[in-house]
Short mmCIF file of C-alpha atoms in Angstrom, two decimals:
data_model
loop_
_atom_site.label_atom_id
_atom_site.label_comp_id
_atom_site.label_asym_id
_atom_site.label_seq_id
_atom_site.Cartn_x
_atom_site.Cartn_y
_atom_site.Cartn_z
CA MET A 96 -29.53 -4.45 49.91
CA THR A 97 -29.19 -1.11 51.54
CA SER A 98 -28.30 2.14 49.97
CA THR A 99 -25.57 2.57 52.51
CA ALA A 100 -23.95 -0.82 51.55
CA LEU A 101 -24.16 0.11 47.87
CA ALA A 102 -22.44 3.56 48.41
CA GLU A 103 -19.07 2.34 48.78
CA SER A 104 -16.27 4.96 48.81
CA ALA A 105 -15.09 5.93 45.42
CA PRO A 106 -11.51 5.33 44.10
CA ALA A 107 -9.49 8.47 43.89
CA SER A 108 -9.37 10.16 40.36
CA ASN A 109 -6.24 9.89 38.62
CA PRO A 110 -5.71 13.12 36.62
CA LEU A 111 -2.91 11.37 34.41
CA VAL A 112 -5.32 8.65 33.17
CA ASN A 113 -8.25 11.09 32.84
CA THR A 114 -6.02 13.45 30.85
CA GLY A 115 -4.81 10.86 28.48
CA VAL A 116 -8.33 9.56 27.54
CA PHE A 117 -9.34 13.37 27.00
CA ALA A 118 -6.28 13.89 24.88
CA VAL A 119 -6.93 10.94 22.68
CA PHE A 120 -10.37 11.94 21.99
CA VAL A 121 -9.41 15.49 20.95
CA VAL A 122 -6.68 14.47 18.71
CA PHE A 123 -9.02 11.95 17.08
CA THR A 124 -11.79 14.57 16.65
CA LEU A 125 -9.29 17.16 15.28
CA TYR A 126 -8.20 14.59 12.91
CA VAL A 127 -11.59 14.00 11.66
CA VAL A 128 -12.47 17.89 11.49
CA TYR A 129 -9.10 18.30 9.27
CA ARG A 130 -9.87 15.48 6.90
CA ALA A 131 -13.62 16.72 6.59
CA GLY A 132 -12.86 20.31 6.08
CA HIS A 133 -10.01 19.87 3.43
CA ARG A 134 -12.43 17.82 1.13
CA GLY A 135 -14.92 20.37 0.30
CA LYS A 136 -14.67 23.31 -2.15
CA LYS A 137 -13.84 26.75 -0.22
CA THR A 138 -17.12 28.20 -1.02
CA THR A 139 -19.72 29.86 1.35
CA SER A 140 -22.10 27.08 0.80
CA ASP A 141 -19.36 24.43 1.78
CA TYR A 142 -18.37 26.44 4.97
CA TYR A 143 -21.90 27.25 6.23
CA ALA A 144 -24.00 24.30 5.15
CA ALA A 145 -21.68 21.69 3.94
CA ASP A 146 -23.00 21.69 0.54
CA SER A 147 -26.33 20.16 1.69
CA VAL A 148 -24.52 16.67 1.34
CA PHE A 149 -25.82 15.14 4.43
CA THR A 150 -28.83 12.60 4.75
CA GLY A 151 -31.75 13.05 7.20
CA ARG A 152 -30.33 10.50 9.25
CA GLN A 153 -26.88 11.81 9.45
CA ASN A 154 -28.06 15.40 9.87
CA GLY A 155 -30.79 13.78 12.82
CA ILE A 156 -27.86 12.42 14.60
CA ALA A 157 -25.60 15.37 14.15
CA LEU A 158 -28.91 17.55 15.41
CA SER A 159 -29.00 15.38 18.78
CA GLY A 160 -25.35 15.97 19.01
CA ASP A 161 -25.64 19.67 18.59
CA PHE A 162 -28.48 19.84 21.02
CA LEU A 163 -27.43 17.17 23.58
CA SER A 164 -25.16 19.54 25.31
CA ALA A 165 -23.48 19.91 28.56
CA ALA A 166 -26.91 20.78 29.70
CA SER A 167 -28.53 17.39 28.99
CA PHE A 168 -25.60 15.04 29.79
CA LEU A 169 -24.30 16.99 33.17
CA GLY A 170 -26.87 19.59 34.20
CA ILE A 171 -30.06 17.44 33.83
CA ALA A 172 -28.56 14.29 35.59
CA GLY A 173 -27.39 16.64 38.51
CA ALA A 174 -30.68 18.22 38.65
CA ILE A 175 -32.35 14.79 39.08
CA ALA A 176 -29.89 13.50 41.56
CA VAL A 177 -30.34 16.51 43.72
CA HIS A 178 -33.68 17.84 42.86
CA GLY A 179 -35.57 14.34 41.86
CA TYR A 180 -38.54 14.66 39.79
CA ASP A 181 -38.37 18.52 39.19
CA GLY A 182 -35.00 18.00 37.62
CA PHE A 183 -36.42 15.65 35.20
CA LEU A 184 -38.94 18.49 34.13
CA TYR A 185 -36.00 19.79 31.91
CA SER A 186 -35.94 16.51 29.87
CA ILE A 187 -39.67 16.66 29.24
CA GLY A 188 -39.62 20.37 28.05
CA PHE A 189 -36.54 19.55 25.92
CA LEU A 190 -38.12 16.46 24.33
CA VAL A 191 -41.61 17.98 23.63
CA ALA A 192 -39.98 21.19 21.97
CA TRP A 193 -38.80 19.06 19.28
CA LEU A 194 -42.57 18.51 18.10
CA VAL A 195 -42.87 22.23 17.49
CA ASP A 196 -39.79 21.85 15.52
CA LEU A 197 -41.17 19.20 13.29
CA LEU A 198 -44.82 20.25 12.96
CA LEU A 199 -44.09 24.13 12.52
CA ILE A 200 -40.48 25.10 11.49
CA ALA A 201 -38.20 22.48 9.81
CA GLU A 202 -39.73 21.97 6.18
CA LEU A 203 -40.80 25.47 5.91
CA LEU A 204 -37.51 26.88 6.87
CA ARG A 205 -35.47 24.35 4.84
CA ASN A 206 -37.53 25.50 1.96
CA THR A 207 -37.43 29.39 2.31
CA GLY A 208 -33.87 30.10 3.60
CA ARG A 209 -30.27 29.25 2.20
CA PHE A 210 -27.83 29.58 4.75
CA THR A 211 -29.06 31.55 8.23
CA MET A 212 -32.43 32.79 9.91
CA GLY A 213 -31.92 36.00 8.48
CA ASP A 214 -32.54 34.61 4.78
CA VAL A 215 -35.83 33.84 6.02
CA LEU A 216 -36.90 36.78 7.90
CA SER A 217 -35.67 39.16 5.22
CA PHE A 218 -37.34 37.20 2.40
CA ARG A 219 -40.26 39.59 2.03
CA MET A 220 -38.95 42.48 3.96
CA LYS A 221 -36.50 45.31 3.79
CA GLN A 222 -33.13 43.51 3.66
CA ARG A 223 -30.80 45.64 5.76
CA PRO A 224 -32.48 46.46 8.84
CA VAL A 225 -33.93 42.88 9.12
CA ARG A 226 -30.64 41.27 8.62
CA ALA A 227 -29.06 43.29 11.15
CA ALA A 228 -31.77 42.46 13.66
CA SER A 229 -31.62 38.75 12.77
CA ALA A 230 -27.68 38.79 13.24
CA THR A 231 -27.98 40.54 16.45
CA SER A 232 -30.45 38.24 17.94
CA THR A 233 -28.08 35.11 16.82
CA LEU A 234 -25.05 36.87 18.43
CA VAL A 235 -26.88 37.43 21.89
CA ILE A 236 -28.46 33.75 21.65
CA SER A 237 -25.34 32.06 20.98
CA PHE A 238 -23.48 34.16 23.75
CA PHE A 239 -26.10 33.08 26.29
CA TYR A 240 -26.06 29.25 25.14
CA MET A 241 -22.19 29.35 25.01
CA LEU A 242 -22.10 30.55 28.92
CA ALA A 243 -23.63 27.26 29.94
CA GLN A 244 -21.42 25.04 27.81
CA MET A 245 -18.15 26.91 28.65
CA ALA A 246 -19.13 27.03 32.63
CA GLY A 247 -19.98 23.12 32.35
CA ALA A 248 -16.19 22.82 30.56
CA GLY A 249 -14.62 24.28 33.71
CA GLY A 250 -16.50 22.08 36.39
CA LEU A 251 -16.08 18.93 34.41
CA VAL A 252 -12.24 19.54 33.77
CA ALA A 253 -11.77 20.92 37.14
CA LEU A 254 -13.36 17.35 38.49
CA LEU A 255 -11.15 15.53 35.92
CA LEU A 256 -7.96 17.19 36.84
CA ASP A 257 -8.83 17.88 40.68
CA VAL A 258 -8.45 21.81 39.97
CA HIS A 259 -10.37 23.37 42.88
CA SER A 260 -8.97 27.07 42.35
CA ARG A 261 -10.72 29.76 40.21
CA LEU A 262 -7.74 30.58 38.39
CA GLY A 263 -7.08 27.00 37.35
CA GLN A 264 -10.87 26.61 36.08
CA SER A 265 -10.50 29.84 34.13
CA LEU A 266 -7.57 28.53 32.58
CA VAL A 267 -9.23 25.19 31.67
CA ILE A 268 -12.08 27.41 30.11
CA GLY A 269 -9.45 29.13 28.03
CA VAL A 270 -8.25 25.71 26.73
CA VAL A 271 -11.71 24.43 25.63
CA GLY A 272 -12.40 27.87 23.99
CA LEU A 273 -9.24 27.69 21.68
CA VAL A 274 -9.92 24.04 20.75
CA MET A 275 -13.50 24.96 19.71
CA VAL A 276 -12.25 27.82 17.57
CA VAL A 277 -9.65 25.32 16.01
CA TYR A 278 -12.71 23.09 15.09
CA VAL A 279 -14.45 25.74 13.46
CA LEU A 280 -11.53 27.42 11.60
CA VAL A 281 -10.25 24.02 10.25
CA GLY A 282 -13.46 22.24 9.37
CA GLY A 283 -16.55 24.45 8.74
CA MET A 284 -19.98 23.15 8.84
CA LYS A 285 -18.74 19.74 7.51
CA GLY A 286 -16.17 19.05 9.94
CA THR A 287 -18.26 20.22 12.86
CA THR A 288 -21.19 18.07 11.72
CA TRP A 289 -18.98 14.84 11.57
CA VAL A 290 -17.78 15.72 15.21
CA GLN A 291 -21.27 16.07 16.20
CA ILE A 292 -22.38 12.87 14.57
CA ILE A 293 -19.24 11.02 16.50
CA LYS A 294 -20.16 12.78 19.77
CA ALA A 295 -23.70 11.82 19.75
CA SER A 296 -23.18 8.24 18.78
CA ILE A 297 -20.44 7.88 21.66
CA LEU A 298 -22.82 9.59 24.06
CA LEU A 299 -25.75 7.34 23.58
CA VAL A 300 -23.83 4.14 23.63
CA ALA A 301 -22.19 5.44 26.92
CA ALA A 302 -25.58 6.47 28.54
CA THR A 303 -27.05 3.38 27.53
CA LEU A 304 -24.37 1.04 29.10
CA ILE A 305 -24.21 3.04 32.30
CA THR A 306 -27.96 2.63 32.53
CA VAL A 307 -27.95 -0.94 31.81
CA PHE A 308 -25.26 -1.51 34.50
CA LEU A 309 -27.18 0.63 37.12
CA LEU A 310 -30.32 -1.23 36.48
CA GLY A 311 -28.33 -4.54 36.81
CA LYS A 312 -26.76 -3.29 40.13
CA PHE A 313 -30.35 -3.15 41.33
CA GLY A 314 -31.82 -6.29 40.24
CA PHE A 315 -33.15 -4.71 36.84
CA ASP A 316 -35.89 -3.28 39.05
CA PHE A 317 -36.32 0.54 38.87
CA SER A 318 -38.41 0.49 41.87
CA ASN A 319 -35.13 -0.65 44.08
CA LEU A 320 -33.01 2.00 42.34
CA LEU A 321 -35.72 4.58 43.40
CA THR A 322 -35.89 3.06 46.80
CA ALA A 323 -31.98 3.58 47.40
CA ALA A 324 -32.17 6.89 46.07
CA THR A 325 -34.76 8.05 48.54
CA ASP A 326 -33.09 6.49 51.22
CA ARG A 327 -29.82 8.42 50.88
CA SER A 328 -31.11 11.89 49.69
CA PRO A 329 -31.76 14.61 52.36
CA MET A 330 -35.22 15.00 50.53
CA GLY A 331 -36.29 11.41 51.37
CA THR A 332 -39.66 10.28 49.57
CA ASP A 333 -40.05 14.01 48.26
CA LEU A 334 -37.11 13.20 45.67
CA LEU A 335 -40.10 11.51 43.76
CA GLU A 336 -42.74 14.10 44.20
CA PRO A 337 -43.14 17.02 42.18
CA GLY A 338 -42.99 20.52 43.87
CA GLY A 339 -39.74 19.92 45.66
CA SER A 340 -38.19 22.65 43.88
CA TYR A 341 -41.33 24.55 42.68
CA GLY A 342 -43.60 24.21 45.78
CA ALA A 343 -46.39 25.84 47.36
CA ASN A 344 -44.89 29.47 46.95
CA GLY A 345 -46.65 31.31 44.16
CA THR A 346 -43.67 32.69 42.84
CA THR A 347 -41.85 29.37 42.38
CA ARG A 348 -44.82 28.09 40.45
CA LEU A 349 -44.94 30.64 38.06
CA ASP A 350 -41.13 30.19 37.66
CA PHE A 351 -41.96 26.74 36.83
CA VAL A 352 -44.59 27.70 34.10
CA SER A 353 -42.00 30.47 32.80
CA LEU A 354 -39.38 27.56 32.64
CA ALA A 355 -41.55 25.29 30.66
CA LEU A 356 -42.67 27.95 28.16
CA ALA A 357 -39.01 28.62 27.31
CA LEU A 358 -38.23 25.09 27.09
CA VAL A 359 -40.89 24.24 24.66
CA LEU A 360 -40.80 27.36 22.56
CA GLY A 361 -37.00 27.89 22.86
CA VAL A 362 -35.52 24.74 21.01
CA ALA A 363 -37.50 25.67 17.63
CA SER A 364 -35.90 29.33 17.86
CA LEU A 365 -32.02 28.27 18.30
CA PRO A 366 -30.10 29.74 15.55
CA HIS A 367 -27.55 26.98 15.46
CA VAL A 368 -30.35 24.26 15.50
CA LEU A 369 -32.34 25.84 12.50
CA MET A 370 -28.97 26.32 10.62
CA ARG A 371 -28.61 22.62 10.77
CA PHE A 372 -31.64 22.30 8.32
CA TYR A 373 -29.78 23.65 5.58
CA THR A 374 -26.93 20.67 5.54
CA VAL A 375 -29.70 18.53 3.75
CA PRO A 376 -30.83 18.75 0.19
CA ASN A 377 -34.55 18.90 0.55
CA SER A 378 -37.57 19.20 3.16
CA ARG A 379 -38.03 15.74 3.12
CA GLU A 380 -34.57 14.97 4.47
CA ALA A 381 -35.25 17.91 7.08
CA ARG A 382 -38.13 16.37 8.40
CA ARG A 383 -36.33 13.08 8.69
CA SER A 384 -33.67 14.94 10.47
CA VAL A 385 -36.23 15.82 13.34
CA VAL A 386 -37.59 12.41 13.51
CA TRP A 387 -34.11 10.95 13.95
CA ALA A 388 -33.21 13.75 16.43
CA THR A 389 -36.23 13.08 18.39
CA THR A 390 -35.85 9.55 18.49
CA CYS A 391 -32.24 9.75 19.93
CA MET A 392 -32.93 12.23 22.22
CA PHE A 393 -35.88 10.20 23.49
CA VAL A 394 -33.44 7.29 24.31
CA PHE A 395 -31.07 9.61 25.77
CA TYR A 396 -33.32 11.14 28.43
CA LEU A 397 -34.86 7.93 29.53
CA CYS A 398 -31.15 6.96 30.22
CA THR A 399 -30.38 10.29 32.22
CA LEU A 400 -33.43 9.36 34.43
CA VAL A 401 -31.85 6.54 35.33
CA ILE A 402 -28.31 8.02 35.76
CA GLY A 403 -29.77 10.78 37.78
CA PHE A 404 -31.32 8.66 40.34
CA GLY A 405 -28.37 6.40 40.45
CA ALA A 406 -26.32 8.96 41.06
CA ALA A 407 -28.51 9.92 43.97
CA ALA A 408 -28.20 6.43 45.32
CA LEU A 409 -24.48 5.56 44.92
CA VAL A 410 -22.98 9.02 45.24
CA GLY A 411 -25.23 10.95 47.41
CA THR A 412 -26.31 14.61 47.31
CA ASP A 413 -23.57 15.95 49.84
CA GLU A 414 -20.73 14.47 47.83
CA ILE A 415 -22.14 15.97 44.20
CA LYS A 416 -22.66 19.30 46.05
CA ALA A 417 -19.15 19.48 47.34
CA ALA A 418 -17.23 18.40 43.99
CA PRO A 419 -16.00 20.83 41.65
CA GLY A 420 -18.83 21.93 39.36
CA GLY A 421 -21.29 21.16 41.97
CA GLU A 422 -24.65 19.42 40.84
CA ASN A 423 -22.64 19.36 37.12
CA SER A 424 -20.60 16.74 38.62
CA ALA A 425 -23.13 13.93 39.25
CA ALA A 426 -22.69 11.98 35.98
CA PRO A 427 -18.76 11.81 36.14
CA LEU A 428 -18.81 10.97 40.07
CA LEU A 429 -21.33 8.06 39.33
CA ALA A 430 -18.61 6.93 36.78
CA LEU A 431 -15.94 7.07 39.32
CA HIS A 432 -17.83 5.05 41.67
CA ILE A 433 -18.97 2.27 39.52
CA GLY A 434 -16.16 2.12 37.28
CA GLY A 435 -13.05 3.86 38.82
CA THR A 436 -10.68 6.10 37.16
CA LEU A 437 -10.87 4.79 33.65
CA LEU A 438 -14.63 5.02 33.31
CA LEU A 439 -14.44 8.66 34.88
CA GLY A 440 -11.93 9.51 31.99
CA ILE A 441 -13.88 7.99 29.35
CA ILE A 442 -17.26 9.62 30.57
CA SER A 443 -15.46 12.69 30.99
CA ALA A 444 -14.01 12.77 27.54
CA VAL A 445 -17.48 12.00 26.35
CA ALA A 446 -18.89 14.96 28.31
CA PHE A 447 -16.05 17.29 27.10
CA ALA A 448 -16.72 16.25 23.54
CA THR A 449 -20.31 17.10 24.15
CA ILE A 450 -19.27 20.53 25.05
CA LEU A 451 -16.71 21.19 22.28
CA ALA A 452 -19.14 19.77 19.37
CA VAL A 453 -22.10 22.23 20.84
CA VAL A 454 -19.99 25.14 21.22
CA ALA A 455 -18.43 24.83 17.90
CA GLY A 456 -21.89 24.47 16.36
CA LEU A 457 -22.91 27.88 18.15
CA THR A 458 -19.55 29.37 16.81
CA ILE A 459 -20.19 28.50 13.16
CA THR A 460 -23.84 29.72 13.54
CA ALA A 461 -22.74 33.11 15.00
CA SER A 462 -19.85 33.70 12.35
CA ALA A 463 -22.05 32.68 9.54
CA SER A 464 -24.78 35.12 10.87
CA PHE A 465 -22.31 38.05 10.99
CA ALA A 466 -20.63 37.17 7.78
CA HIS A 467 -23.66 36.29 5.53
CA ASP A 468 -26.18 38.73 7.02
CA VAL A 469 -24.12 41.67 8.16
CA TYR A 470 -20.77 41.75 6.13
CA ALA A 471 -22.10 40.15 2.85
CA ASN A 472 -25.61 41.77 2.57
CA ILE A 473 -25.67 44.81 4.55
CA PHE A 474 -22.01 46.03 4.13
CA LYS A 475 -21.58 44.92 0.53
CA ARG A 476 -25.09 44.64 -0.41
CA GLY A 477 -25.07 41.03 -1.87
CA LYS A 478 -22.01 41.67 -3.88
CA ALA A 479 -19.33 40.14 -1.53
CA GLU A 480 -16.76 37.45 -2.83
CA PRO A 481 -17.08 34.28 -1.47
CA ALA A 482 -13.72 33.88 -0.04
CA ASP A 483 -13.75 37.38 1.55
CA GLU A 484 -17.18 36.35 3.14
CA VAL A 485 -15.40 32.87 4.36
CA ARG A 486 -12.65 34.89 5.90
CA VAL A 487 -14.80 37.32 7.68
CA ALA A 488 -16.61 34.21 9.23
CA ARG A 489 -13.36 33.00 10.48
CA LEU A 490 -12.38 36.05 12.33
CA THR A 491 -15.73 36.42 13.66
CA ALA A 492 -15.35 32.85 15.18
CA LEU A 493 -12.11 34.13 16.75
CA VAL A 494 -13.87 37.09 18.44
CA VAL A 495 -16.83 34.91 19.53
CA GLY A 496 -14.40 32.45 20.82
CA VAL A 497 -12.73 35.16 23.11
CA MET A 498 -16.16 36.36 24.30
CA ALA A 499 -17.33 32.63 25.03
CA ILE A 500 -14.10 32.08 27.12
CA LEU A 501 -14.88 35.45 29.34
CA GLY A 502 -18.59 34.77 29.67
CA GLY A 503 -17.75 31.02 30.59
CA ILE A 504 -15.45 32.32 33.48
CA LEU A 505 -18.25 34.59 35.04
CA ALA A 506 -20.87 31.82 34.76
CA ASN A 507 -18.56 28.97 36.27
CA GLY A 508 -20.26 27.13 39.02
CA GLN A 509 -23.95 27.61 37.67
CA ASN A 510 -26.21 24.79 36.95
CA ILE A 511 -25.92 24.26 33.29
CA ALA A 512 -29.24 23.18 32.62
CA PHE A 513 -30.47 26.20 34.23
CA LEU A 514 -28.19 28.52 32.07
CA VAL A 515 -29.48 26.83 29.11
CA ALA A 516 -32.99 27.49 30.05
CA LEU A 517 -32.12 31.00 30.02
CA ALA A 518 -30.52 30.83 26.69
CA LEU A 519 -33.78 29.29 25.35
CA ALA A 520 -35.76 32.04 26.68
CA VAL A 521 -33.86 34.49 25.18
CA ALA A 522 -34.29 32.41 21.89
CA ALA A 523 -37.98 32.18 22.10
CA SER A 524 -38.27 35.71 23.22
CA ALA A 525 -36.31 36.98 20.08
CA ASN A 526 -36.90 34.63 17.33
CA MET A 527 -40.28 32.51 17.89
CA SER A 528 -42.93 35.31 17.00
CA THR A 529 -40.88 36.50 14.27
CA ILE A 530 -40.26 33.41 12.46
CA LEU A 531 -44.11 32.24 13.03
CA TYR A 532 -45.31 35.69 12.01
CA SER A 533 -43.16 35.75 8.71
CA LEU A 534 -44.16 32.05 7.59
CA PHE A 535 -47.93 32.39 8.32
CA TRP A 536 -49.33 36.02 8.65
CA LYS A 537 -49.67 37.68 5.40
CA ARG A 538 -49.66 41.26 6.60
CA PHE A 539 -46.50 40.87 8.66
CA ASN A 540 -43.90 43.80 7.82
CA THR A 541 -40.73 45.08 8.49
CA THR A 542 -41.83 47.19 11.29
CA GLY A 543 -43.47 44.17 13.07
CA THR A 544 -40.19 42.02 12.46
CA LEU A 545 -37.83 44.67 14.03
CA TRP A 546 -40.32 45.24 17.07
CA SER A 547 -40.69 41.60 17.92
CA ILE A 548 -37.01 41.00 17.71
CA TYR A 549 -35.71 44.00 19.66
CA GLY A 550 -38.63 44.20 21.87
CA GLY A 551 -38.34 40.31 22.96
CA LEU A 552 -34.66 40.45 22.83
CA ALA A 553 -34.52 43.47 25.25
CA ALA A 554 -37.35 42.31 27.44
CA CYS A 555 -35.71 39.13 27.96
CA VAL A 556 -32.08 40.51 28.49
CA VAL A 557 -33.40 43.46 30.87
CA LEU A 558 -35.40 41.02 32.97
CA VAL A 559 -32.63 38.41 33.27
CA PHE A 560 -30.25 41.19 34.57
CA PHE A 561 -32.41 42.56 37.25
CA SER A 562 -33.51 38.81 38.31
CA PRO A 563 -32.31 36.56 41.28
CA VAL A 564 -30.01 34.83 38.63
CA VAL A 565 -27.80 38.03 38.65
CA SER A 566 -27.87 39.48 42.21
CA GLY A 567 -29.63 38.81 45.39
CA GLU A 568 -29.12 35.18 45.99
CA ALA A 569 -26.48 32.95 47.16
CA ASP A 570 -26.16 31.20 43.97
CA SER A 571 -26.31 34.27 41.80
CA ILE A 572 -23.53 35.86 39.84
CA PHE A 573 -22.94 38.78 41.69
CA LYS A 574 -23.54 37.43 45.42
CA SER A 575 -22.59 40.63 47.29
CA VAL A 576 -25.03 42.94 46.08
CA ASP A 577 -28.64 43.14 45.33
CA PHE A 578 -30.32 45.19 42.60
CA SER A 579 -32.95 42.52 41.39
CA TRP A 580 -36.51 43.33 41.15
CA PHE A 581 -38.08 40.95 38.75
CA PRO A 582 -38.83 37.88 41.20
CA LEU A 583 -38.82 35.18 38.43
CA LYS A 584 -35.44 33.40 37.45
CA ASN A 585 -36.61 32.61 33.87
CA PRO A 586 -38.43 35.35 32.10
CA GLY A 587 -39.92 33.52 29.50
CA LEU A 588 -43.59 33.89 30.86
CA VAL A 589 -43.32 37.80 30.39
CA SER A 590 -40.83 38.10 27.34
CA ILE A 591 -42.38 35.67 25.11
CA PRO A 592 -45.76 36.99 24.94
CA PHE A 593 -44.20 40.50 25.01
CA SER A 594 -42.44 39.49 21.89
CA PHE A 595 -45.63 38.29 20.14
CA LEU A 596 -47.52 41.71 21.18
CA CYS A 597 -44.61 43.58 19.70
CA GLY A 598 -44.63 41.98 16.46
CA PHE A 599 -48.43 42.76 16.17
CA PHE A 600 -48.54 46.06 17.24
CA GLY A 601 -45.56 47.03 15.15
CA THR A 602 -47.36 45.25 12.03
CA VAL A 603 -50.64 47.42 12.86
CA PHE A 604 -48.78 50.66 13.20
CA GLY A 605 -46.26 50.15 10.64
CA ARG A 606 -46.29 50.91 6.87
CA LYS A 607 -48.26 48.42 4.94
CA GLU A 608 -46.18 46.67 2.55
CA GLU A 609 -46.93 44.59 -0.75
CA SER A 610 -48.15 41.03 -0.39
CA THR A 611 -46.74 39.64 -3.48
CA LYS A 612 -43.69 38.36 -1.58
CA HIS A 613 -45.71 36.75 0.94
CA ALA A 614 -47.50 34.63 -1.73
CA GLU A 615 -44.02 33.87 -3.16
CA MET A 616 -42.81 32.87 0.21
CA GLU A 617 -45.74 30.95 0.86
CA VAL A 618 -45.43 28.58 -2.26
CA ARG A 619 -41.61 28.32 -1.62
CA SER A 620 -41.90 27.21 1.97
CA LEU A 621 -44.73 24.68 1.26
CA THR A 622 -43.09 23.09 -2.08
CA GLY A 623 -39.69 24.02 -1.88
CA ILE A 624 -39.91 25.49 -5.55
CA GLY A 625 -36.91 27.93 -5.93
CA SER A 626 -34.95 26.94 -2.82
#
């Protein structure tokens, strides 16, 4: 059977059916959020960490739901469909990154902190400047990560409702932002966690069913699927070879190394992932969370490999690039080809739930960081009333929602997996060195903390702004002007080591601080005593 015979024309999308499926899902999840949010006590512990009532299995599935974002479902599937082997490198990087989380971060962080990353970083440092730096880092990282999710929402619903105008897609992004804010305001961490559990379960089931169907269509022979994909792709057999996107050119090879570094180190530095470790009662459940999350994502990324090459075989690169959302439309278009309008509506609803759940997790993390670290511990010096702190967190969620909407409109059309890689580079640059130094280096001090956070954050943001991502190329944000001078699209190769150097020299040149707090932190992180 040839690829041409398999690539019959897809039925037309029906916006009414698609909208109906999507609306049912949103109403159902809003009901779950409402029920979960109104069961808990109105305390900071309930709003930020769901009173630590979730088991390792529940939290692990929620973690996978929090991390399996639009980048995983839409961006990676599209990258594999268009770029082949090189697109799958995102999956490998995301998966390996969880080993860093499991071996170095999860247990120690759970034992040391309370609600936010700022609790850990400020444990043995001067509270006010370190908490301010941590909150700044969290807000910037959350904003970068939200750009990817909101851009994915614009492209997805544009395909779903057949909206091609820039204004129409901007309105769609606005609706996504509003629904996401409602999730956070009504449900807090407990409601958001249940949405992520539901979304992860549905996403895994949907991806598995599509994978089984695709393999069955090609006689359960993956080689037949790959042959059909290469026959239809403009890249031909190069679709299966490494280097299609990162070829002989030295700059692009460095870009690949930079991307890989950002993927592997960035996940363990994401504030919304780190915050999930506080929703379990102890460090043992935190470890179980990572194991469950890694297992779920291993299954999912194997499915995206089949889905990506299946889209290349049945949909084709030209149709994918021409659709609203570009590469990000590969998975929904594949659903339209193999199951018609109803399956498109279901898959789009699942993808939309993915976006809502991830952005809700980001929003609650950003709002918690500002309310807990800045308002309660800097402005109120640790004497804020719990009700006032929760109110500030909810007001912050509104502001973050507006920023996410505006940023998503600017980033609309970019590949989501690529945008997430930028967010991971920012996270690794600002947080990874600081977390590791705080946990493992006895001499590390407040000056080193501030230098590593601000130095890595500033270096990464500046390099991104002056890179080909923002200007100078056809797919950049500002296409008509060129002010780029940094050659790499992902700055991780420069900004991450720079952050470690900043932390080292800041500690060496800074004032020496007492080491008793480090001993206390070491005992607490290893044993959980006092957590």
